[in-house]
Amino acid sequence: MFVLLLVLVLVFAAVFAEQIAPYDPAKQDLLHTMEMPSAEHLLGTDDFGRDILSRIIYGGRISLLVAILAIAFSLVVGGILGVSAGYFGGVYDGTVMRIMDVLMAIPGFLLAVCVSSALGTGVQNTAIAIGVGCVPGYARLMRAQVLSIRDQEYVEAARITGSSDLRIMLKHIVPNILSPIIVESTLRIGACILMISSLSFIGLGVQPPDAEWGSMVAAGRQYIRSFWPIVTFPGLAIMVTLFGFNLFGDGLRDALDPRLKR
C-alpha cells in the first residue's frame, strides 16, 4: 500500500505539474545560478538558474508519458503478433516467433539506440525506439497465454456457433489473458523510464530545453564534484520511480495471481 501511494503521488505530480511546480521549468535566472537548496528553491538551481524541483516535476511528466506511449506501442504490436501466432499456429506461428527471437537476440538498449538514431530525437520517436525492444516480450507472453486457453471448451463452443476468428480472439481469448499482461506492463514502466533516461543521457532521447531526468543528469555531470544537487536529485527521482513501479508490479502480480489467494 505504501508503494501504491508512492506511485499515485508520482502520477499526480506528473498530471498536475503546472499547479504543483513552484516555477517555470524553462525560466532562467542567471543571477542565481547553482544555488544550494533553500526555502526559495527547495532543491536549488542549476547552471542556468532554473529551479531543479520544478524541472524534476516536469521531467516526471515527460518520463511517464514516453513510458506509457512505449508500452502502448509494444502492447498493440506485440499483442497482435502474439495472439494471432498462438491462435493460428503452423508456419505463421513459426515465422513470427523466429523474427521475435532475432529481435530478442539484440540487447534492448542497443536496439533502442539504433532505432532512435534512425528516427531522430523527440518524445514520439523515443517512445517508438523503446517500444520496438519491448515487442518480442509481449508477443511471446501473449502467445504462451493463448496456447494455454485456445482449446478450452468455451473457445470450442464459440467456434461451433459460427463466431469468426477475429471475434473469438477479441471477445473470448484476449479478456482471459489480461491479468499477466497488466502485471507485465506495470513492471516494464520502470524499465522504460530507465531506458528513456539512458537515451536522453547520451543525447538520443528527449532534448533540452525540455526537462527530462536523464538529460538533467547529463547536463549537470560536469558539475558533479563542485555542485552535487544538480545531478543527485534527478538521479534520486529516477531511483525512487523505478523502486515504486517495480514493487507495485510485484504487489499487483500477487494480487491478481489466483494461486496466491487462500
XYZ file of N, CA and C in Angstrom:
786
model
N 0.826 -1.209 0.000
C 0.000 0.000 0.000
C 0.863 1.262 0.000
N 2.022 1.177 0.688
C 2.918 2.332 0.672
C 3.421 2.609 -0.744
N 3.792 1.534 -1.473
C 4.281 1.719 -2.840
C 3.161 2.212 -3.743
N 1.943 1.723 -3.525
C 0.798 2.222 -4.292
C 0.625 3.718 -4.075
N 0.757 4.155 -2.833
C 0.662 5.584 -2.538
C 1.776 6.355 -3.229
N 2.985 5.796 -3.248
C 4.113 6.441 -3.917
C 3.856 6.584 -5.412
N 3.337 5.531 -6.036
C 3.035 5.589 -7.475
C 1.946 6.624 -7.758
N 0.931 6.662 -6.907
C -0.138 7.644 -7.095
C 0.400 9.067 -6.965
N 1.321 9.280 -6.034
C 1.924 10.613 -5.879
C 2.706 10.993 -7.133
N 3.472 10.048 -7.679
C 4.240 10.316 -8.891
C 3.330 10.648 -10.065
N 2.265 9.874 -10.209
C 1.327 10.128 -11.312
C 0.607 11.455 -11.115
N 0.205 11.739 -9.874
C -0.477 13.004 -9.573
C 0.431 14.187 -9.884
N 1.702 14.094 -9.502
C 2.645 15.181 -9.767
C 2.861 15.372 -11.262
N 2.860 14.279 -12.015
C 3.057 14.391 -13.458
C 1.842 15.022 -14.135
N 0.647 14.647 -13.696
C -0.570 15.164 -14.321
C -0.782 16.638 -13.990
N -0.527 17.002 -12.749
C -0.785 18.378 -12.303
C 0.524 19.147 -12.083
N 1.452 18.967 -12.998
C 2.750 19.626 -12.865
C 2.633 21.147 -12.862
N 1.732 21.701 -13.683
C 1.590 23.161 -13.727
C 1.161 23.741 -12.396
N 0.287 23.022 -11.685
C -0.215 23.523 -10.407
C 0.760 23.257 -9.258
N 1.588 22.224 -9.375
C 2.466 21.834 -8.270
C 3.825 22.526 -8.357
N 4.380 22.599 -9.549
C 5.734 23.162 -9.703
C 5.750 24.628 -9.273
N 6.680 25.011 -8.426
C 6.720 26.396 -7.937
C 7.189 27.406 -8.979
N 7.922 26.955 -10.005
C 8.464 27.864 -11.008
C 8.289 27.267 -12.403
N 8.453 28.116 -13.391
C 8.510 27.662 -14.778
C 9.816 26.892 -14.965
N 9.758 25.642 -15.435
C 10.996 24.844 -15.530
C 11.988 25.378 -16.558
N 11.524 26.186 -17.485
C 12.423 26.707 -18.517
C 12.890 28.132 -18.230
N 12.387 28.739 -17.165
C 12.743 30.132 -16.858
C 14.153 30.191 -16.285
N 14.990 31.012 -16.918
C 16.375 31.160 -16.487
C 16.540 32.404 -15.611
N 17.406 32.268 -14.628
C 17.752 33.385 -13.743
C 19.261 33.351 -13.549
N 19.972 34.024 -14.448
C 21.426 33.946 -14.462
C 22.073 34.621 -13.265
N 21.289 35.360 -12.485
C 21.836 35.982 -11.275
C 21.821 35.030 -10.089
N 21.110 33.910 -10.236
C 21.011 32.956 -9.121
C 21.277 31.538 -9.637
N 22.431 31.360 -10.219
C 22.784 30.043 -10.750
C 23.458 29.191 -9.684
N 23.197 27.887 -9.767
C 23.850 26.880 -8.917
C 23.780 27.246 -7.440
N 22.562 27.559 -7.010
C 22.345 27.851 -5.592
C 22.001 26.553 -4.853
N 22.469 26.429 -3.650
C 22.176 25.262 -2.831
C 20.710 25.290 -2.395
N 20.148 24.136 -1.999
C 18.753 24.104 -1.535
C 18.484 25.131 -0.451
N 17.342 25.808 -0.591
C 16.970 26.859 0.355
C 15.448 26.915 0.422
N 14.947 27.843 1.232
C 13.497 27.998 1.340
C 12.892 28.480 0.030
N 13.632 29.251 -0.733
C 13.110 29.765 -2.011
C 13.165 28.704 -3.100
N 14.244 27.951 -3.144
C 14.406 26.853 -4.107
C 14.741 25.602 -3.302
N 13.747 24.758 -3.113
C 13.883 23.638 -2.183
C 14.992 22.670 -2.572
N 15.238 22.517 -3.864
C 16.302 21.630 -4.320
C 17.434 22.393 -4.997
N 17.420 23.695 -4.904
C 18.469 24.503 -5.502
C 18.163 24.874 -6.947
N 19.134 25.491 -7.605
C 19.003 25.875 -9.018
C 20.163 25.290 -9.802
N 19.968 25.169 -11.127
C 21.005 24.580 -11.971
C 21.934 25.656 -12.527
N 22.716 25.294 -13.543
C 23.721 26.210 -14.066
C 23.123 27.355 -14.870
N 21.820 27.303 -15.152
C 21.134 28.415 -15.821
C 20.172 29.138 -14.879
N 20.212 28.794 -13.612
C 19.336 29.430 -12.644
C 17.922 28.886 -12.633
N 17.695 27.763 -13.274
C 16.360 27.162 -13.299
C 16.141 26.331 -12.045
N 14.914 26.345 -11.554
C 14.582 25.635 -10.325
C 14.627 24.121 -10.572
N 15.454 23.412 -9.811
C 15.639 21.979 -10.018
C 14.371 21.203 -9.671
N 13.686 21.589 -8.596
C 12.462 20.888 -8.214
C 11.417 20.973 -9.316
N 11.229 22.132 -9.893
C 10.250 22.295 -10.967
C 10.626 21.445 -12.181
N 11.899 21.398 -12.494
C 12.329 20.604 -13.644
C 12.168 19.101 -13.374
N 12.361 18.685 -12.127
C 12.147 17.276 -11.801
C 10.664 16.917 -11.928
N 9.800 17.795 -11.471
C 8.360 17.533 -11.571
C 7.932 17.424 -13.030
N 8.370 18.371 -13.854
C 8.025 18.317 -15.274
C 8.732 17.149 -15.968
N 9.940 16.822 -15.494
C 10.630 15.673 -16.061
C 9.898 14.368 -15.808
N 9.234 14.267 -14.655
C 8.424 13.085 -14.383
C 7.270 12.952 -15.354
N 6.686 14.076 -15.738
C 5.595 14.033 -16.721
C 6.096 13.471 -18.048
N 7.249 13.970 -18.520
C 7.781 13.506 -19.800
C 8.165 12.031 -19.717
N 8.817 11.637 -18.631
C 9.244 10.246 -18.494
C 8.054 9.294 -18.471
N 7.020 9.632 -17.712
C 5.829 8.778 -17.662
C 5.104 8.759 -18.995
N 5.040 9.908 -19.671
C 4.372 9.964 -20.972
C 5.076 9.075 -21.983
N 6.387 9.196 -22.072
C 7.136 8.374 -23.026
C 7.023 6.898 -22.665
N 7.092 6.574 -21.370
C 6.980 5.175 -20.951
C 5.619 4.592 -21.313
N 4.561 5.350 -21.083
C 3.214 4.866 -21.402
C 3.047 4.699 -22.908
N 3.563 5.653 -23.686
C 3.486 5.538 -25.147
C 4.266 4.319 -25.636
N 5.436 4.085 -25.053
C 6.242 2.928 -25.449
C 5.533 1.620 -25.102
N 4.952 1.555 -23.904
C 4.221 0.350 -23.503
C 3.009 0.136 -24.414
N 2.290 1.206 -24.722
C 1.115 1.086 -25.587
C 1.500 0.592 -26.981
N 2.581 1.153 -27.536
C 3.039 0.731 -28.861
C 3.427 -0.742 -28.858
N 4.251 -1.144 -27.896
C 4.701 -2.536 -27.855
C 3.562 -3.493 -27.527
N 2.610 -3.049 -26.711
C 1.485 -3.903 -26.359
C 0.593 -4.164 -27.563
N 0.339 -3.121 -28.354
C -0.511 -3.288 -29.538
C 0.182 -4.168 -30.577
N 1.419 -3.831 -30.929
C 2.129 -4.592 -31.955
C 2.421 -6.016 -31.482
N 2.987 -6.128 -30.277
C 3.287 -7.452 -29.748
C 2.035 -8.276 -29.497
N 0.946 -7.601 -29.072
C -0.301 -8.309 -28.838
C -0.882 -8.887 -30.118
N -0.879 -8.099 -31.169
C -1.406 -8.589 -32.452
C -0.597 -9.787 -32.946
N 0.720 -9.675 -32.882
C 1.579 -10.763 -33.354
C 1.455 -11.994 -32.455
N 1.478 -11.788 -31.139
C 1.441 -12.920 -30.223
C 0.116 -13.656 -30.229
N -0.987 -12.911 -30.189
C -2.307 -13.550 -30.174
C -2.567 -14.286 -31.480
N -2.265 -13.655 -32.598
C -2.511 -14.304 -33.892
C -1.612 -15.523 -34.082
N -0.347 -15.426 -33.648
C 0.558 -16.567 -33.793
C 0.107 -17.740 -32.927
N -0.296 -17.455 -31.695
C -0.755 -18.529 -30.822
C -2.063 -19.139 -31.276
N -2.914 -18.330 -31.868
C -4.232 -18.831 -32.279
C -4.152 -19.653 -33.558
N -3.430 -19.165 -34.555
C -3.401 -19.842 -35.854
C -2.329 -20.934 -35.903
N -1.196 -20.729 -35.225
C -0.149 -21.733 -35.201
C 0.470 -21.968 -36.568
N 1.083 -23.132 -36.723
C 1.638 -23.539 -38.008
C 2.822 -22.705 -38.463
N 2.922 -22.543 -39.777
C 4.044 -21.813 -40.377
C 4.042 -20.359 -39.937
N 2.855 -19.769 -39.853
C 2.766 -18.362 -39.431
C 3.325 -18.182 -38.018
N 2.973 -19.079 -37.128
C 3.474 -19.026 -35.759
C 4.998 -19.143 -35.736
N 5.531 -20.101 -36.470
C 6.970 -20.286 -36.505
C 7.706 -19.087 -37.079
N 7.144 -18.482 -38.127
C 7.786 -17.324 -38.753
C 7.823 -16.138 -37.796
N 6.676 -15.858 -37.164
C 6.601 -14.728 -36.243
C 7.552 -14.920 -35.069
N 7.579 -16.111 -34.505
C 8.433 -16.349 -33.339
C 9.917 -16.291 -33.691
N 10.300 -16.707 -34.900
C 11.718 -16.611 -35.270
C 12.125 -15.151 -35.443
N 11.222 -14.331 -35.954
C 11.509 -12.897 -36.057
C 11.654 -12.293 -34.660
N 10.785 -12.693 -33.746
C 10.892 -12.205 -32.371
C 12.183 -12.672 -31.719
N 12.627 -13.900 -32.040
C 13.892 -14.393 -31.492
C 15.065 -13.549 -31.965
N 15.021 -13.138 -33.226
C 16.089 -12.292 -33.757
C 16.124 -10.962 -33.011
N 14.957 -10.363 -32.786
C 14.903 -9.087 -32.065
C 15.362 -9.242 -30.616
N 15.001 -10.359 -29.991
C 15.398 -10.579 -28.611
C 16.898 -10.844 -28.480
N 17.531 -11.267 -29.568
C 18.965 -11.507 -29.535
C 19.763 -10.209 -29.502
N 19.114 -9.097 -29.864
C 19.775 -7.793 -29.848
C 19.529 -7.153 -28.481
N 20.561 -6.705 -27.781
C 20.347 -6.026 -26.490
C 19.360 -4.876 -26.626
N 18.450 -4.761 -25.650
C 17.370 -3.783 -25.746
C 17.862 -2.354 -25.906
N 18.879 -1.994 -25.133
C 19.380 -0.618 -25.218
C 20.035 -0.351 -26.562
N 20.778 -1.329 -27.086
C 21.413 -1.174 -28.394
C 20.364 -1.032 -29.488
N 19.289 -1.828 -29.395
C 18.213 -1.719 -30.372
C 17.545 -0.353 -30.293
N 17.327 0.147 -29.069
C 16.722 1.468 -28.902
C 17.622 2.561 -29.469
N 18.933 2.427 -29.277
C 19.879 3.402 -29.826
C 19.817 3.405 -31.350
N 19.767 2.224 -31.964
C 19.713 2.135 -33.431
C 18.433 2.758 -33.973
N 17.299 2.426 -33.363
C 16.021 2.962 -33.839
C 15.955 4.466 -33.619
N 16.419 4.930 -32.449
C 16.403 6.354 -32.164
C 17.328 7.125 -33.099
N 18.454 6.533 -33.459
C 19.366 7.186 -34.401
C 18.732 7.298 -35.778
N 17.930 6.301 -36.148
C 17.289 6.317 -37.460
C 16.101 7.278 -37.508
N 15.313 7.313 -36.433
C 14.101 8.130 -36.422
C 14.359 9.568 -35.985
N 15.372 9.768 -35.155
C 15.623 11.097 -34.599
C 15.142 11.182 -33.162
N 15.407 12.314 -32.543
C 15.040 12.513 -31.152
C 13.614 13.025 -31.029
N 13.166 13.199 -29.789
C 11.810 13.677 -29.533
C 11.011 12.662 -28.745
N 9.877 13.094 -28.230
C 9.055 12.242 -27.378
C 8.523 11.034 -28.141
N 7.900 11.261 -29.300
C 7.293 10.163 -30.045
C 8.336 9.183 -30.558
N 9.418 9.685 -31.120
C 10.446 8.796 -31.648
C 11.132 8.004 -30.540
N 11.331 8.623 -29.386
C 11.910 7.907 -28.255
C 10.982 6.793 -27.785
N 9.676 7.075 -27.752
C 8.708 6.047 -27.353
C 8.721 4.872 -28.326
N 8.802 5.161 -29.627
C 8.851 4.082 -30.618
C 10.137 3.287 -30.477
N 11.264 3.989 -30.282
C 12.550 3.303 -30.155
C 12.544 2.339 -28.975
N 11.975 2.750 -27.864
C 11.914 1.874 -26.689
C 10.860 0.787 -26.881
N 9.733 1.154 -27.496
C 8.660 0.190 -27.698
C 9.058 -0.968 -28.593
N 9.899 -0.713 -29.605
C 10.330 -1.787 -30.506
C 11.035 -2.892 -29.732
N 11.842 -2.506 -28.763
C 12.552 -3.507 -27.975
C 11.649 -4.309 -27.053
N 10.476 -3.772 -26.715
C 9.542 -4.475 -25.828
C 8.573 -5.385 -26.581
N 8.500 -5.233 -27.905
C 7.542 -6.020 -28.691
C 7.764 -7.524 -28.538
N 8.997 -8.049 -28.665
C 9.162 -9.507 -28.554
C 8.683 -10.081 -27.225
N 8.926 -9.374 -26.134
C 8.486 -9.875 -24.833
C 6.976 -10.010 -24.752
N 6.260 -8.999 -25.228
C 4.802 -9.072 -25.224
C 4.308 -10.162 -26.181
N 4.927 -10.270 -27.340
C 4.490 -11.271 -28.310
C 4.632 -12.676 -27.738
N 5.754 -12.971 -27.124
C 5.960 -14.311 -26.572
C 5.049 -14.577 -25.375
N 4.862 -13.565 -24.532
C 3.990 -13.736 -23.369
C 2.550 -13.998 -23.797
N 2.046 -13.213 -24.738
C 0.656 -13.375 -25.156
C 0.467 -14.653 -25.966
N 1.454 -15.043 -26.729
C 1.364 -16.324 -27.444
C 1.257 -17.481 -26.461
N 2.084 -17.449 -25.415
C 2.038 -18.520 -24.416
C 0.676 -18.575 -23.730
N 0.115 -17.417 -23.428
C -1.201 -17.397 -22.787
C -2.290 -17.926 -23.723
N -2.203 -17.575 -24.994
C -3.197 -18.043 -25.966
C -3.098 -19.554 -26.132
N -1.879 -20.072 -26.199
C -1.712 -21.518 -26.350
C -2.333 -22.286 -25.189
N -2.365 -21.678 -24.020
C -2.896 -22.368 -22.842
C -4.418 -22.384 -22.796
N -5.075 -21.509 -23.578
C -6.541 -21.444 -23.481
C -7.257 -21.619 -24.821
N -6.527 -21.720 -25.921
C -7.208 -21.743 -27.216
C -8.036 -23.007 -27.428
N -7.745 -24.084 -26.695
C -8.505 -25.334 -26.839
C -9.498 -25.534 -25.703
N -9.759 -24.484 -24.919
C -10.737 -24.597 -23.841
C -12.152 -24.751 -24.408
N -13.067 -25.242 -23.553
C -14.417 -25.543 -24.015
C -15.159 -24.307 -24.526
N -14.977 -23.177 -23.856
C -15.725 -22.003 -24.277
C -15.232 -21.479 -25.626
N -13.950 -21.690 -25.956
C -13.450 -21.307 -27.275
C -14.017 -22.246 -28.336
N -14.058 -23.540 -28.026
C -14.646 -24.505 -28.964
C -16.124 -24.215 -29.177
N -16.812 -23.845 -28.111
C -18.232 -23.520 -28.236
C -18.435 -22.302 -29.138
N -17.549 -21.336 -29.032
C -17.651 -20.154 -29.894
C -17.428 -20.525 -31.351
N -16.507 -21.434 -31.611
C -16.283 -21.882 -32.992
C -17.511 -22.598 -33.538
N -18.093 -23.460 -32.708
C -19.253 -24.235 -33.159
C -20.426 -23.330 -33.499
N -20.590 -22.245 -32.740
C -21.711 -21.334 -33.001
C -21.466 -20.425 -34.201
N -20.310 -20.559 -34.839
C -20.048 -19.803 -36.056
C -19.349 -18.475 -35.867
N -18.792 -18.233 -34.699
C -18.069 -16.979 -34.477
C -16.811 -16.938 -35.343
N -16.499 -15.766 -35.846
C -15.300 -15.607 -36.667
C -14.054 -15.675 -35.794
N -12.914 -15.902 -36.449
C -11.665 -15.972 -35.708
C -11.372 -14.656 -34.987
N -11.646 -13.547 -35.644
C -11.398 -12.244 -35.028
C -12.265 -12.053 -33.795
N -13.529 -12.448 -33.884
C -14.437 -12.308 -32.735
C -13.992 -13.206 -31.579
N -13.559 -14.412 -31.899
C -13.105 -15.324 -30.849
C -11.881 -14.754 -30.139
N -10.943 -14.220 -30.904
C -9.732 -13.672 -30.296
C -10.032 -12.449 -29.433
N -10.880 -11.557 -29.934
C -11.145 -10.309 -29.218
C -12.092 -10.496 -28.034
N -13.069 -11.364 -28.170
C -14.102 -11.479 -27.132
C -13.845 -12.598 -26.140
N -13.231 -13.687 -26.592
C -13.110 -14.858 -25.725
C -11.684 -15.130 -25.254
N -10.684 -14.728 -26.028
C -9.308 -15.050 -25.669
C -8.619 -13.878 -24.969
N -8.628 -12.710 -25.597
C -7.914 -11.558 -25.039
C -8.382 -11.202 -23.629
N -9.703 -11.130 -23.350
C -10.117 -10.792 -21.978
C -9.621 -11.774 -20.917
N -9.339 -13.006 -21.307
C -8.918 -14.015 -20.341
C -7.405 -14.085 -20.155
N -6.657 -13.246 -20.852
C -5.203 -13.245 -20.681
C -4.714 -11.869 -20.238
N -5.620 -11.020 -19.751
C -5.244 -9.651 -19.420
C -4.451 -9.540 -18.120
N -4.697 -10.421 -17.157
C -4.042 -10.289 -15.849
C -2.522 -10.292 -15.952
N -1.910 -11.291 -16.589
C -0.436 -11.246 -16.691
C 0.055 -10.087 -17.549
N -0.754 -9.639 -18.506
C -0.348 -8.520 -19.355
C -0.313 -7.229 -18.544
N -1.292 -7.047 -17.670
C -1.318 -5.849 -16.822
C -0.108 -5.816 -15.896
N 0.209 -6.966 -15.309
C 1.364 -7.042 -14.416
C 2.651 -6.769 -15.185
N 2.790 -7.373 -16.347
C 3.989 -7.174 -17.155
C 4.148 -5.713 -17.561
N 3.045 -5.074 -17.915
C 3.105 -3.669 -18.313
C 3.538 -2.785 -17.153
N 3.021 -3.071 -15.970
C 3.399 -2.287 -14.794
C 4.884 -2.435 -14.489
N 5.386 -3.663 -14.583
C 6.803 -3.894 -14.318
C 7.688 -3.241 -15.372
N 7.203 -3.170 -16.593
C 8.015 -2.616 -17.685
C 8.073 -1.092 -17.649
N 7.143 -0.451 -16.954
C 7.177 1.009 -16.902
C 8.488 1.497 -16.300
N 8.905 0.866 -15.199
C 10.160 1.254 -14.573
C 11.338 1.058 -15.511
N 11.376 -0.080 -16.217
C 12.471 -0.338 -17.155
C 12.457 0.672 -18.296
N 11.268 1.047 -18.753
C 11.168 2.030 -19.838
C 11.658 3.405 -19.381
N 11.329 3.787 -18.153
C 11.794 5.077 -17.632
C 13.316 5.096 -17.547
N 13.906 3.987 -17.119
C 15.365 3.905 -17.079
C 15.951 3.996 -18.482
N 15.296 3.366 -19.452
C 15.765 3.424 -20.835
C 15.647 4.834 -21.395
N 14.559 5.521 -21.061
C 14.375 6.908 -21.509
C 15.496 7.783 -20.973
N 15.766 7.639 -19.689
C 16.824 8.431 -19.073
C 18.181 8.116 -19.688
N 18.420 6.851 -20.009
C 19.699 6.460 -20.608
C 19.851 7.054 -21.999
N 18.788 7.001 -22.807
C 18.859 7.585 -24.147
C 19.054 9.096 -24.080
N 18.337 9.746 -23.173
C 18.489 11.198 -23.025
C 19.887 11.551 -22.529
N 20.458 10.696 -21.700
C 21.789 10.954 -21.155
C 22.841 10.988 -22.262
N 22.694 10.131 -23.273
C 23.674 10.098 -24.366
C 23.247 10.968 -25.546
N 22.151 11.720 -25.373
C 21.748 12.674 -26.402
C 20.838 12.139 -27.475
N 20.227 10.961 -27.269
C 19.354 10.375 -28.290
C 17.894 10.320 -27.860
N 17.580 10.882 -26.715
C 16.205 10.854 -26.224
C 15.560 12.215 -26.320
N 14.913 12.612 -25.233
C 14.273 13.924 -25.155
C 15.354 14.989 -25.034
N 15.245 16.024 -25.843
C 16.301 17.029 -25.929
C 15.973 18.276 -25.110
N 17.010 18.957 -24.599
C 16.800 20.257 -23.953
C 16.180 21.237 -24.954
N 15.406 22.224 -24.494
C 15.241 22.621 -23.087
C 14.166 21.853 -22.330
N 13.549 20.817 -22.954
C 12.557 20.024 -22.230
C 13.213 19.373 -21.013
N 12.517 19.427 -19.895
C 13.046 18.847 -18.662
C 12.839 17.337 -18.681
N 13.927 16.593 -18.614
C 13.864 15.135 -18.548
C 15.003 14.682 -17.652
N 14.753 13.699 -16.801
C 15.709 13.333 -15.763
C 17.069 12.941 -16.327
N 17.094 12.127 -17.375
C 18.367 11.703 -17.949
C 19.153 12.861 -18.538
N 18.472 13.751 -19.248
C 19.164 14.906 -19.827
C 19.618 15.872 -18.734
N 18.869 15.938 -17.620
C 19.305 16.778 -16.494
C 20.607 16.247 -15.891
N 20.687 14.936 -15.734
C 21.920 14.341 -15.219
C 23.071 14.572 -16.187
N 22.799 14.413 -17.501
C 23.851 14.614 -18.496
C 24.341 16.062 -18.500
N 23.409 17.008 -18.385
C 23.796 18.417 -18.405
C 24.586 18.811 -17.167
N 24.342 18.149 -16.039
C 24.998 18.538 -14.808
C 26.190 17.692 -14.410
N 26.551 16.702 -15.239
C 27.637 15.795 -14.827
C 28.981 16.509 -14.726
N 29.151 17.603 -15.470
C 30.424 18.325 -15.376
C 30.579 19.052 -14.045
N 29.442 19.205 -13.314
C 29.490 19.883 -12.015
C 29.344 18.913 -10.855
N 29.517 17.615 -11.112
C 29.191 16.613 -10.109
C 30.052 16.765 -8.850
N 31.266 17.278 -8.967
C 32.132 17.437 -7.801
C 31.961 18.796 -7.137
N 31.640 19.801 -7.937
C 31.560 21.155 -7.385
C 30.158 21.523 -6.917
N 29.112 20.859 -7.485
C 27.732 21.213 -7.126
C 26.869 19.951 -7.218
N 26.821 19.208 -6.138
C 26.176 17.891 -6.155
C 24.669 17.897 -6.394
N 23.877 18.923 -5.997
C 22.421 18.823 -6.192
C 21.987 18.699 -7.651
N 22.783 19.204 -8.569
C 22.358 19.257 -9.967
C 22.227 17.866 -10.590
N 22.954 16.880 -10.064
C 22.841 15.507 -10.565
C 22.222 14.569 -9.532
N 22.353 14.892 -8.271
C 21.872 13.993 -7.220
C 20.352 13.882 -7.218
N 19.665 15.001 -7.275
C 18.208 14.968 -7.165
C 17.522 14.335 -8.381
N 17.947 14.635 -9.622
C 17.362 13.889 -10.756
C 17.668 12.392 -10.669
N 18.874 12.040 -10.215
C 19.198 10.625 -10.060
C 18.327 9.951 -9.014
N 18.061 10.647 -7.921
C 17.168 10.097 -6.901
C 15.748 9.943 -7.424
N 15.315 10.878 -8.266
C 13.973 10.782 -8.856
C 13.856 9.519 -9.709
N 14.897 9.229 -10.486
C 14.900 8.006 -11.294
C 14.855 6.777 -10.388
N 15.679 6.765 -9.345
C 15.764 5.611 -8.448
C 14.441 5.357 -7.725
N 13.839 6.416 -7.192
C 12.584 6.262 -6.452
C 11.466 5.791 -7.379
N 11.424 6.319 -8.597
C 10.381 5.915 -9.547
C 10.530 4.447 -9.929
N 11.754 4.009 -10.207
C 11.984 2.601 -10.522
C 11.598 1.710 -9.342
N 11.995 2.113 -8.153
C 11.661 1.358 -6.941
C 10.146 1.236 -6.791
N 9.439 2.345 -6.990
C 7.996 2.345 -6.814
C 7.280 1.441 -7.803
N 7.588 1.580 -9.086
C 6.873 0.798 -10.094
C 7.248 -0.677 -10.046
N 8.489 -0.995 -9.720
C 8.871 -2.407 -9.633
C 8.150 -3.107 -8.477
N 8.132 -2.474 -7.311
C 7.430 -3.083 -6.182
C 5.925 -3.085 -6.387
N 5.416 -2.053 -7.047
C 3.984 -2.020 -7.344
C 3.618 -3.160 -8.292
N 4.468 -3.422 -9.275
C 4.210 -4.545 -10.181
C 4.238 -5.871 -9.457
N 5.174 -6.033 -8.523
C 5.220 -7.274 -7.736
C 3.950 -7.446 -6.901
N 3.518 -6.359 -6.270
C 2.294 -6.436 -5.477
C 1.075 -6.711 -6.326
N 1.026 -6.109 -7.502
C -0.106 -6.340 -8.404
C -0.130 -7.777 -8.888
N 1.041 -8.331 -9.140
C 1.110 -9.735 -9.547
C 0.586 -10.644 -8.445
N 0.964 -10.367 -7.213
C 0.471 -11.179 -6.097
C -1.036 -11.050 -5.934
N -1.556 -9.847 -6.196
C -2.989 -9.626 -6.020
C -3.812 -10.302 -7.116
N -3.259 -10.380 -8.335
C -4.017 -10.917 -9.466
C -3.780 -12.404 -9.702
N -2.789 -12.974 -9.038
C -2.493 -14.399 -9.235
C -3.407 -15.226 -8.337
N -4.316 -15.990 -8.914
C -5.243 -16.761 -8.071
C -4.561 -17.854 -7.265
N -3.364 -18.281 -7.686
C -2.664 -19.329 -6.932
C -2.141 -18.820 -5.595
N -2.025 -17.499 -5.451
C -1.528 -16.938 -4.203
C -2.646 -16.566 -3.242
N -3.878 -16.728 -3.677
C -5.019 -16.387 -2.834
C -5.443 -17.624 -2.059
N -5.730 -17.420 -0.791
C -6.125 -18.547 0.076
C -7.582 -18.386 0.503
